[in-house]
XYZ file of C-alpha atoms in Angstrom:
240
model
C -10.633 -14.822 1.241
C -7.469 -15.950 2.987
C -6.784 -15.897 6.729
C -3.691 -16.683 8.731
C -2.192 -16.469 12.202
C 1.106 -14.605 12.439
C 3.802 -13.661 14.932
C 4.833 -10.000 15.024
C 8.329 -9.289 16.417
C 8.162 -6.483 18.990
C 10.619 -4.805 21.332
C 9.213 -6.944 24.152
C 8.732 -10.314 22.444
C 6.344 -11.767 19.888
C 2.745 -10.662 19.447
C 0.435 -13.189 17.864
C -2.002 -11.743 15.335
C -4.826 -12.669 12.974
C -4.815 -11.475 9.370
C -7.468 -11.584 6.652
C -6.985 -10.512 3.048
C -8.321 -11.166 -0.462
C -7.075 -14.315 -2.067
C -6.364 -12.708 -5.409
C -5.255 -9.416 -6.861
C -3.248 -7.012 -4.826
C -1.261 -5.655 -3.317
C -3.969 -4.310 -1.020
C -4.252 -1.284 1.263
C -3.319 -2.182 4.826
C -5.551 -1.797 7.872
C -4.378 -2.249 11.450
C -7.450 -3.256 13.474
C -7.162 -3.061 17.249
C -9.635 -5.316 19.082
C -11.651 -4.338 22.102
C -10.458 -5.384 25.540
C -11.872 -8.892 25.172
C -9.325 -9.519 22.431
C -9.167 -11.674 19.318
C -12.125 -14.040 19.154
C -14.689 -15.171 16.557
C -16.517 -11.818 16.288
C -13.246 -9.933 15.641
C -12.164 -12.504 13.078
C -15.531 -12.137 11.342
C -15.209 -8.354 11.265
C -11.684 -8.602 9.882
C -12.914 -10.980 7.176
C -15.777 -8.670 6.271
C -13.444 -5.700 5.953
C -10.932 -7.737 3.965
C -13.735 -8.644 1.586
C -13.763 -5.000 0.500
C -10.177 -5.285 -0.705
C -8.025 -4.724 2.387
C -5.266 -6.571 4.204
C -6.478 -6.510 7.809
C -4.100 -7.210 10.698
C -5.545 -7.778 14.198
C -2.850 -7.983 16.906
C -3.145 -9.522 20.348
C -2.317 -6.382 22.311
C -1.970 -8.308 25.592
C 0.616 -10.730 24.195
C 2.903 -10.074 27.174
C 0.417 -12.037 29.287
C 0.061 -14.871 26.792
C -1.154 -15.872 23.326
C -4.744 -15.708 22.144
C -7.036 -16.378 23.922
C -5.557 -14.353 26.771
C -8.848 -14.720 28.635
C -11.216 -17.655 28.407
C -14.522 -16.155 27.316
C -18.035 -17.562 27.020
C -19.545 -17.758 23.555
C -21.817 -14.888 24.552
C -20.471 -12.316 27.004
C -23.578 -11.548 29.022
C -23.911 -9.171 31.940
C -23.611 -11.981 34.466
C -20.160 -12.932 33.146
C -18.712 -9.421 32.970
C -17.670 -8.852 36.624
C -15.405 -11.904 36.691
C -13.996 -11.115 33.241
C -13.293 -7.491 34.107
C -11.608 -8.482 37.354
C -8.986 -10.215 35.207
C -9.055 -7.763 32.303
C -8.599 -4.427 34.061
C -5.088 -5.175 35.389
C -4.013 -5.942 31.803
C -5.470 -2.654 30.559
C -3.885 -0.685 33.405
C -0.477 -2.281 32.707
C -0.705 -1.384 29.016
C 0.956 2.003 29.376
C 1.258 4.625 26.667
C 4.933 3.703 26.339
C 3.976 0.095 25.644
C 1.284 1.180 23.214
C 3.732 3.237 21.174
C 6.472 0.588 21.161
C 3.959 -1.947 19.942
C 2.496 0.437 17.370
C 5.956 0.826 15.835
C 6.225 -2.946 15.520
C 2.695 -3.481 14.199
C 3.038 -0.835 11.489
C 6.492 -2.007 10.490
C 5.150 -5.543 10.139
C 1.995 -4.504 8.283
C 3.721 -2.230 5.789
C 6.341 -4.832 4.886
C 3.898 -7.638 4.125
C 4.142 -8.617 0.442
C 0.342 -8.510 0.176
C 0.211 -4.853 1.314
C 0.661 -1.933 -1.052
C 3.144 0.877 -0.623
C 0.588 3.596 0.113
C -0.651 4.902 3.461
C -2.494 2.617 5.841
C -5.552 2.950 8.040
C -5.953 2.225 11.740
C -9.231 1.300 13.375
C -10.201 0.102 16.822
C -12.999 -0.746 19.217
C -13.374 0.190 22.877
C -9.852 0.438 24.359
C -8.594 -0.511 20.893
C -9.964 2.783 19.600
C -7.735 4.652 22.028
C -4.754 2.561 20.889
C -5.662 3.334 17.275
C -5.806 7.053 18.044
C -2.408 7.029 19.725
C -0.963 5.015 16.839
C -2.261 7.468 14.235
C -0.963 10.456 16.214
C 2.495 8.895 16.547
C 2.752 7.957 12.845
C 1.304 10.834 10.809
C 3.502 9.929 7.850
C 2.053 6.415 7.608
C -1.555 6.576 8.818
C -4.002 8.352 6.502
C -7.285 7.232 8.082
C -8.359 6.613 11.671
C -11.650 5.213 12.944
C -12.565 4.462 16.553
C -15.871 3.104 17.856
C -17.260 3.258 21.406
C -13.742 4.257 22.420
C -12.384 6.547 25.176
C -10.616 8.734 22.622
C -10.760 11.766 24.930
C -8.073 10.018 26.992
C -5.626 10.590 24.141
C -5.399 14.162 25.406
C -2.597 16.107 23.682
C -2.198 13.318 21.117
C -5.414 14.501 19.485
C -3.643 17.680 18.386
C -1.043 15.601 16.530
C -3.503 13.812 14.275
C -3.142 14.399 10.548
C -5.208 11.403 9.412
C -8.826 11.760 8.310
C -10.850 10.707 11.348
C -14.185 9.165 12.293
C -15.205 8.714 15.924
C -18.432 6.793 16.517
C -19.490 7.145 20.156
C -21.952 5.174 22.246
C -24.758 7.238 23.723
C -23.942 5.916 27.191
C -20.245 6.828 26.856
C -20.464 10.489 25.935
C -22.895 13.263 26.770
C -23.750 15.832 24.087
C -21.769 18.365 26.126
C -18.678 16.122 26.213
C -19.083 15.487 22.479
C -19.097 19.224 21.878
C -15.935 19.657 23.925
C -14.180 16.851 22.045
C -15.240 18.231 18.685
C -14.018 21.709 19.605
C -10.626 20.172 20.369
C -10.604 18.518 16.958
C -11.665 21.760 15.295
C -8.907 23.701 17.034
C -6.358 21.161 15.799
C -7.554 21.559 12.202
C -8.424 17.870 11.869
C -10.618 16.597 9.032
C -13.096 14.528 11.019
C -16.582 13.309 11.765
C -17.469 12.627 15.391
C -20.968 11.596 16.391
C -23.023 9.744 18.952
C -24.762 6.703 17.480
C -28.380 7.017 18.646
C -29.675 4.645 21.296
C -26.405 2.783 21.728
C -24.501 1.492 24.740
C -20.809 0.799 25.064
C -19.759 -2.129 22.874
C -22.505 -1.745 20.277
C -20.474 -3.270 17.413
C -19.796 -6.571 19.184
C -22.349 -9.241 18.327
C -21.207 -11.555 21.134
C -22.246 -9.093 23.868
C -25.522 -7.769 25.280
C -24.515 -4.322 23.995
C -24.821 -5.336 20.347
C -26.946 -3.093 18.144
C -27.367 -4.336 14.533
C -28.410 -0.927 13.222
C -25.387 0.721 14.831
C -23.089 -1.936 13.381
C -24.475 -1.143 9.916
C -23.883 2.556 10.553
C -20.336 1.707 11.609
C -19.712 0.057 8.219
C -21.415 2.967 6.433
C -18.923 5.335 8.073
C -15.828 3.139 7.968
C -15.848 1.878 4.393
C -16.013 5.307 2.648
C -13.353 6.642 5.018
C -10.957 3.866 4.004
C -11.857 3.993 0.316
C -11.149 7.714 0.129
C -7.904 7.729 2.114
C -5.939 4.519 1.470
Protein backbone atom coordinates (compact mmCIF):
# COMPACT_ATOMS: atom_id res chain seq x y z
CA UNK A 1 0.00 0.00 0.00
CA UNK A 2 1.30 3.42 -0.96
CA UNK A 3 0.11 6.78 0.39
CA UNK A 4 1.00 10.32 -0.54
CA UNK A 5 0.00 13.93 0.00
CA UNK A 6 -0.77 15.90 -3.16
CA UNK A 7 -1.71 19.38 -4.32
CA UNK A 8 -4.69 19.64 -6.67
CA UNK A 9 -4.80 22.77 -8.88
CA UNK A 10 -8.26 24.36 -8.72
CA UNK A 11 -9.86 27.50 -10.11
CA UNK A 12 -9.39 29.12 -6.70
CA UNK A 13 -5.93 27.88 -5.69
CA UNK A 14 -4.42 24.59 -4.56
CA UNK A 15 -6.30 21.94 -2.61
CA UNK A 16 -4.17 19.59 -0.57
CA UNK A 17 -5.26 15.95 -0.68
CA UNK A 18 -4.41 12.49 0.64
CA UNK A 19 -4.18 9.52 -1.72
CA UNK A 20 -3.88 5.79 -1.07
CA UNK A 21 -3.40 3.12 -3.72
CA UNK A 22 -1.95 -0.37 -4.20
CA UNK A 23 1.78 -0.51 -4.52
CA UNK A 24 1.76 -2.90 -7.45
CA UNK A 25 -0.31 -3.76 -10.47
CA UNK A 26 -2.59 -1.22 -12.01
CA UNK A 27 -3.75 1.01 -13.33
CA UNK A 28 -6.56 1.02 -10.77
CA UNK A 29 -10.14 2.28 -10.77
CA UNK A 30 -10.35 5.76 -9.27
CA UNK A 31 -12.44 6.76 -6.25
CA UNK A 32 -12.98 10.33 -5.12
CA UNK A 33 -13.71 10.19 -1.38
CA UNK A 34 -15.15 13.31 0.21
CA UNK A 35 -14.53 13.52 3.97
CA UNK A 36 -17.07 14.56 6.54
CA UNK A 37 -17.03 18.11 7.86
CA UNK A 38 -14.20 17.38 10.29
CA UNK A 39 -11.91 16.84 7.31
CA UNK A 40 -8.84 14.74 6.59
CA UNK A 41 -7.55 13.10 9.75
CA UNK A 42 -6.37 9.63 10.85
CA UNK A 43 -9.78 7.92 10.57
CA UNK A 44 -10.26 9.17 6.98
CA UNK A 45 -6.75 8.11 6.04
CA UNK A 46 -7.43 4.66 7.50
CA UNK A 47 -10.67 4.35 5.53
CA UNK A 48 -8.92 5.43 2.34
CA UNK A 49 -6.20 2.83 2.95
CA UNK A 50 -8.76 0.11 3.58
CA UNK A 51 -10.60 0.93 0.37
CA UNK A 52 -7.34 1.12 -1.58
CA UNK A 53 -6.51 -2.34 -0.30
CA UNK A 54 -9.36 -3.64 -2.45
CA UNK A 55 -7.62 -2.38 -5.58
CA UNK A 56 -8.60 1.29 -5.87
CA UNK A 57 -6.81 4.61 -6.17
CA UNK A 58 -8.51 6.70 -3.49
CA UNK A 59 -8.23 10.50 -3.49
CA UNK A 60 -9.40 12.44 -0.41
CA UNK A 61 -9.40 16.23 -0.95
CA UNK A 62 -9.36 18.94 1.69
CA UNK A 63 -12.60 20.62 0.66
CA UNK A 64 -11.97 23.64 2.91
CA UNK A 65 -8.56 24.39 1.38
CA UNK A 66 -9.54 28.04 0.89
CA UNK A 67 -9.29 28.43 4.67
CA UNK A 68 -5.99 26.59 4.95
CA UNK A 69 -4.21 23.24 4.55
CA UNK A 70 -4.98 20.12 6.54
CA UNK A 71 -5.70 20.21 9.43
CA UNK A 72 -8.08 23.11 8.86
CA UNK A 73 -9.39 22.62 12.40
CA UNK A 74 -7.40 21.36 15.35
CA UNK A 75 -9.30 18.32 16.58
CA UNK A 76 -8.98 16.12 19.66
CA UNK A 77 -8.00 12.50 19.12
CA UNK A 78 -11.57 11.57 20.02
CA UNK A 79 -14.34 14.01 19.10
CA UNK A 80 -16.65 13.63 22.07
CA UNK A 81 -19.90 15.44 22.72
CA UNK A 82 -18.23 17.94 25.02
CA UNK A 83 -15.90 19.11 22.23
CA UNK A 84 -18.53 19.43 19.50
CA UNK A 85 -20.03 22.87 20.31
CA UNK A 86 -16.69 24.66 20.04
CA UNK A 87 -15.74 22.70 16.91
CA UNK A 88 -19.06 23.38 15.20
CA UNK A 89 -18.85 27.07 16.03
CA UNK A 90 -15.78 27.18 13.79
CA UNK A 91 -16.93 24.56 11.28
CA UNK A 92 -20.38 25.83 10.34
CA UNK A 93 -19.17 29.09 8.74
CA UNK A 94 -16.89 27.01 6.49
CA UNK A 95 -19.79 24.76 5.47
CA UNK A 96 -22.09 27.72 4.84
CA UNK A 97 -19.43 29.43 2.69
CA UNK A 98 -18.96 26.28 0.60
CA UNK A 99 -21.61 27.17 -1.96
CA UNK A 100 -22.87 24.91 -4.72
CA UNK A 101 -20.86 26.99 -7.19
CA UNK A 102 -17.70 26.29 -5.22
CA UNK A 103 -18.57 22.62 -4.94
CA UNK A 104 -18.95 22.25 -8.69
CA UNK A 105 -15.80 24.21 -9.54
CA UNK A 106 -13.85 22.03 -7.16
CA UNK A 107 -15.47 18.84 -8.44
CA UNK A 108 -14.25 19.68 -11.94
CA UNK A 109 -10.71 20.04 -10.61
CA UNK A 110 -10.80 16.93 -8.42
CA UNK A 111 -12.07 14.69 -11.22
CA UNK A 112 -9.66 16.14 -13.76
CA UNK A 113 -6.80 15.47 -11.36
CA UNK A 114 -7.98 11.97 -10.42
CA UNK A 115 -8.59 10.79 -13.97
CA UNK A 116 -5.20 11.97 -15.20
CA UNK A 117 -3.15 10.22 -12.52
CA UNK A 118 -0.89 7.59 -14.11
CA UNK A 119 -2.00 5.06 -11.48
CA UNK A 120 -5.69 5.45 -12.45
CA UNK A 121 -7.30 3.51 -15.27
CA UNK A 122 -9.22 5.02 -18.15
CA UNK A 123 -12.64 3.73 -17.11
CA UNK A 124 -15.36 5.46 -15.09
CA UNK A 125 -14.73 6.49 -11.51
CA UNK A 126 -16.71 6.33 -8.29
CA UNK A 127 -17.51 9.08 -5.81
CA UNK A 128 -18.23 8.49 -2.15
CA UNK A 129 -18.69 10.76 0.83
CA UNK A 130 -19.61 11.05 4.49
CA UNK A 131 -21.87 13.59 6.18
CA UNK A 132 -21.59 16.86 4.21
CA UNK A 133 -19.13 15.01 1.96
CA UNK A 134 -21.99 12.77 0.85
CA UNK A 135 -23.87 15.81 -0.41
CA UNK A 136 -20.73 16.97 -2.25
CA UNK A 137 -20.39 13.48 -3.74
CA UNK A 138 -24.00 13.56 -4.91
CA UNK A 139 -23.59 16.94 -6.57
CA UNK A 140 -20.35 15.79 -8.19
CA UNK A 141 -21.97 12.66 -9.64
CA UNK A 142 -24.95 14.65 -10.94
CA UNK A 143 -22.67 17.19 -12.63
CA UNK A 144 -20.44 14.55 -14.26
CA UNK A 145 -22.68 11.73 -15.50
CA UNK A 146 -20.17 10.84 -18.21
CA UNK A 147 -17.40 10.18 -15.69
CA UNK A 148 -19.03 8.93 -12.48
CA UNK A 149 -20.49 5.42 -12.63
CA UNK A 150 -21.02 4.80 -8.91
CA UNK A 151 -22.08 7.05 -6.03
CA UNK A 152 -22.25 6.22 -2.33
CA UNK A 153 -23.15 8.60 0.50
CA UNK A 154 -23.38 7.78 4.20
CA UNK A 155 -25.20 9.71 6.95
CA UNK A 156 -25.42 12.53 4.41
CA UNK A 157 -28.04 15.25 3.76
CA UNK A 158 -28.54 14.05 0.19
CA UNK A 159 -32.10 15.42 0.10
CA UNK A 160 -30.50 18.88 -0.07
CA UNK A 161 -29.27 18.05 -3.57
CA UNK A 162 -32.83 18.76 -4.70
CA UNK A 163 -33.11 18.87 -8.51
CA UNK A 164 -29.60 17.42 -8.84
CA UNK A 165 -31.01 14.05 -7.81
CA UNK A 166 -32.91 13.88 -11.10
CA UNK A 167 -29.64 14.24 -13.02
CA UNK A 168 -27.97 11.19 -11.54
CA UNK A 169 -27.05 8.41 -13.94
CA UNK A 170 -24.59 6.62 -11.64
CA UNK A 171 -25.57 3.51 -9.68
CA UNK A 172 -26.32 4.80 -6.18
CA UNK A 173 -26.27 3.71 -2.55
CA UNK A 174 -27.47 6.00 0.23
CA UNK A 175 -26.92 4.74 3.78
CA UNK A 176 -28.85 6.92 6.23
CA UNK A 177 -28.57 7.31 9.98
CA UNK A 178 -31.75 6.52 11.88
CA UNK A 179 -31.58 9.90 13.61
CA UNK A 180 -31.19 11.77 10.30
CA UNK A 181 -34.17 10.48 8.36
CA UNK A 182 -37.64 9.34 9.34
CA UNK A 183 -39.20 6.41 7.47
CA UNK A 184 -41.60 8.91 5.90
CA UNK A 185 -38.74 11.12 4.66
CA UNK A 186 -36.95 8.01 3.36
CA UNK A 187 -40.06 7.09 1.40
CA UNK A 188 -40.25 10.56 -0.10
CA UNK A 189 -36.57 10.48 -1.09
CA UNK A 190 -36.90 7.03 -2.61
CA UNK A 191 -39.96 8.08 -4.61
CA UNK A 192 -37.88 10.92 -6.05
CA UNK A 193 -35.18 8.44 -7.04
CA UNK A 194 -37.77 6.11 -8.54
CA UNK A 195 -39.31 8.92 -10.58
CA UNK A 196 -35.87 9.79 -11.95
CA UNK A 197 -35.28 6.19 -13.05
CA UNK A 198 -32.14 5.84 -10.92
CA UNK A 199 -30.64 2.42 -10.15
CA UNK A 200 -30.24 2.73 -6.40
CA UNK A 201 -30.45 1.35 -2.90
CA UNK A 202 -31.41 3.75 -0.11
CA UNK A 203 -31.87 2.54 3.44
CA UNK A 204 -31.75 3.53 7.08
CA UNK A 205 -29.04 1.67 8.98
CA UNK A 206 -30.79 0.36 12.11
CA UNK A 207 -30.02 1.94 15.46
CA UNK A 208 -27.57 4.48 14.09
CA UNK A 209 -26.94 8.16 14.77
CA UNK A 210 -25.37 10.73 12.51
CA UNK A 211 -21.68 9.99 11.94
CA UNK A 212 -21.89 6.24 12.50
CA UNK A 213 -18.92 5.40 10.24
CA UNK A 214 -16.43 7.59 12.10
CA UNK A 215 -14.50 5.69 14.76
CA UNK A 216 -13.12 8.86 16.36
CA UNK A 217 -16.59 10.09 17.40
CA UNK A 218 -19.23 9.06 19.94
CA UNK A 219 -21.53 8.25 17.01
CA UNK A 220 -19.41 5.32 15.85
CA UNK A 221 -21.23 2.03 15.31
CA UNK A 222 -18.96 -0.92 14.37
CA UNK A 223 -21.81 -2.98 12.96
CA UNK A 224 -22.97 -0.08 10.79
CA UNK A 225 -19.42 0.48 9.55
CA UNK A 226 -19.29 -3.18 8.48
CA UNK A 227 -22.62 -2.75 6.71
CA UNK A 228 -21.21 0.33 4.99
CA UNK A 229 -18.35 -1.77 3.57
CA UNK A 230 -20.79 -4.55 2.63
CA UNK A 231 -22.74 -2.03 0.55
CA UNK A 232 -19.85 0.02 -0.81
CA UNK A 233 -17.46 -2.65 -2.03
CA UNK A 234 -19.92 -4.53 -4.32
CA UNK A 235 -21.18 -1.21 -5.69
CA UNK A 236 -17.65 -0.23 -6.73
CA UNK A 237 -16.71 -3.69 -7.98
CA UNK A 238 -19.73 -3.85 -10.26
CA UNK A 239 -19.51 -0.33 -11.67
CA UNK A 240 -15.85 0.74 -12.01
